[in-house]
Amino acid sequence: MPTPPEFQNTGVNIIQGYGPGRFRIGQQVHDYSLLVSAEHVSRWEVSDILSITAQSLDAFLNHTPPLEVIVFGTGITITPIPQSIRDVLKQKKIGVDVMDTGAACRTYHVLLAEKRRVGAALLVL
């Protein structure tokens, strides 16, 4: 996945590649689930959708600047996130979009290009 021209040399975290068991952001390969925003990349200690907790999303719930939307990449197939997590995000006025991980990576880029404050919570494929 090439870096979109509008993000070249900007310091914004771009997902340059993804595949079975890995993501590439910048020159670094990550072989685990990730939380990604324009400003931050961190390991996400979640192995499946059912193990998501508010605590596991703490970096996004307390993000500066506050996020508008979180795109959840649920692996190869789309799996709904728990209602309790939707409720927590609604209280924080953070939108939710759930899709397979590949689509979530692409959607993250589209929203960044639109200057939206977006985070991507990505499970490895």
C-alpha positions in Angstrom: 0.0 0.0 0.0 1.8 3.2 -1.1 1.9 6.3 1.0 -0.8 8.7 -0.3 0.9 11.8 -1.8 -0.8 14.2 0.7 1.0 12.4 3.6 4.5 12.1 2.3 7.0 13.8 4.6 4.3 15.0 7.0 5.1 12.8 10.1 1.5 11.4 10.1 1.3 7.7 10.9 0.4 5.9 7.6 -0.3 2.2 7.4 1.9 1.4 4.4 1.2 -2.3 4.4 -0.8 -5.0 6.1 -1.1 -8.8 5.6 -1.3 -12.0 7.6 0.1 -11.3 11.0 1.6 -7.9 10.3 1.3 -4.2 9.7 3.9 -1.8 8.3 3.9 1.8 9.5 6.8 3.9 8.3 9.8 1.6 8.3 8.6 -0.5 11.2 6.8 -3.8 11.0 4.4 -4.7 13.8 3.4 -8.4 14.2 0.5 -7.7 16.7 -2.7 -5.8 17.0 -2.4 -2.0 16.9 -4.0 1.3 17.9 -3.0 3.9 15.3 -3.8 7.6 15.0 -2.1 10.4 13.1 0.1 11.1 16.2 0.5 7.7 17.9 1.1 4.0 17.3 0.9 1.5 20.1 0.5 -2.2 20.7 -3.1 -3.2 21.4 -3.3 -6.0 23.9 -6.4 -7.5 22.3 -6.6 -10.8 20.5 -10.2 -10.8 19.5 -13.3 -8.5 19.5 -14.8 -10.0 22.6 -11.7 -9.1 24.7 -12.0 -5.4 24.0 -12.5 -3.4 27.2 -12.6 0.4 27.9 -9.2 0.0 29.5 -7.8 -1.5 26.3 -9.0 1.6 24.4 -7.6 4.0 27.1 -5.1 5.6 24.6 -8.0 6.5 22.3 -10.5 7.5 25.0 -7.9 10.0 26.4 -6.4 10.9 23.0 -5.2 14.5 22.5 -6.7 16.0 20.5 -9.9 14.0 21.1 -10.8 11.5 18.4 -14.0 12.0 16.3 -14.2 8.4 15.1 -12.6 5.0 15.7 -12.4 2.5 12.8 -12.3 -1.0 14.1 -10.6 -3.6 11.9 -11.9 -7.0 13.2 -9.6 -9.3 11.2 -10.6 -11.2 8.1 -14.4 -11.0 8.7 -16.6 -8.2 10.2 -17.5 -8.9 13.8 -19.6 -6.5 15.9 -17.9 -4.9 18.8 -19.6 -5.4 22.2 -22.4 -3.0 23.0 -20.7 -2.0 26.3 -17.8 -0.6 24.2 -20.2 1.2 21.8 -21.8 2.8 24.9 -18.5 4.0 26.3 -17.6 5.5 23.0 -21.0 7.2 22.6 -20.5 8.8 26.0 -17.2 10.2 24.8 -18.9 11.4 21.6 -16.6 9.1 19.5 -18.1 7.6 16.4 -17.7 3.9 15.6 -17.2 2.1 12.3 -16.6 -1.6 12.2 -15.2 -3.5 9.2 -12.6 -6.1 8.2 -9.0 -5.0 8.9 -8.0 -4.3 5.3 -11.0 -2.0 4.8 -10.3 -0.4 8.1 -6.7 0.5 7.0 -8.0 2.0 3.8 -10.8 3.9 5.6 -8.3 5.3 8.1 -6.4 6.9 5.2 -9.5 8.3 3.7 -10.6 9.9 7.0 -7.1 11.3 7.5 -7.1 12.8 4.1 -10.4 14.5 5.0 -8.6 16.0 8.1 -10.7 14.0 10.5 -9.4 13.1 13.9 -9.5 9.3 13.4 -8.1 6.3 15.2 -7.8 2.8 13.9 -8.1 -0.2 16.3 -6.7 -3.1 14.2 -6.7 -6.8 14.9 -4.0 -8.7 12.9 -5.3 -10.8 10.1 
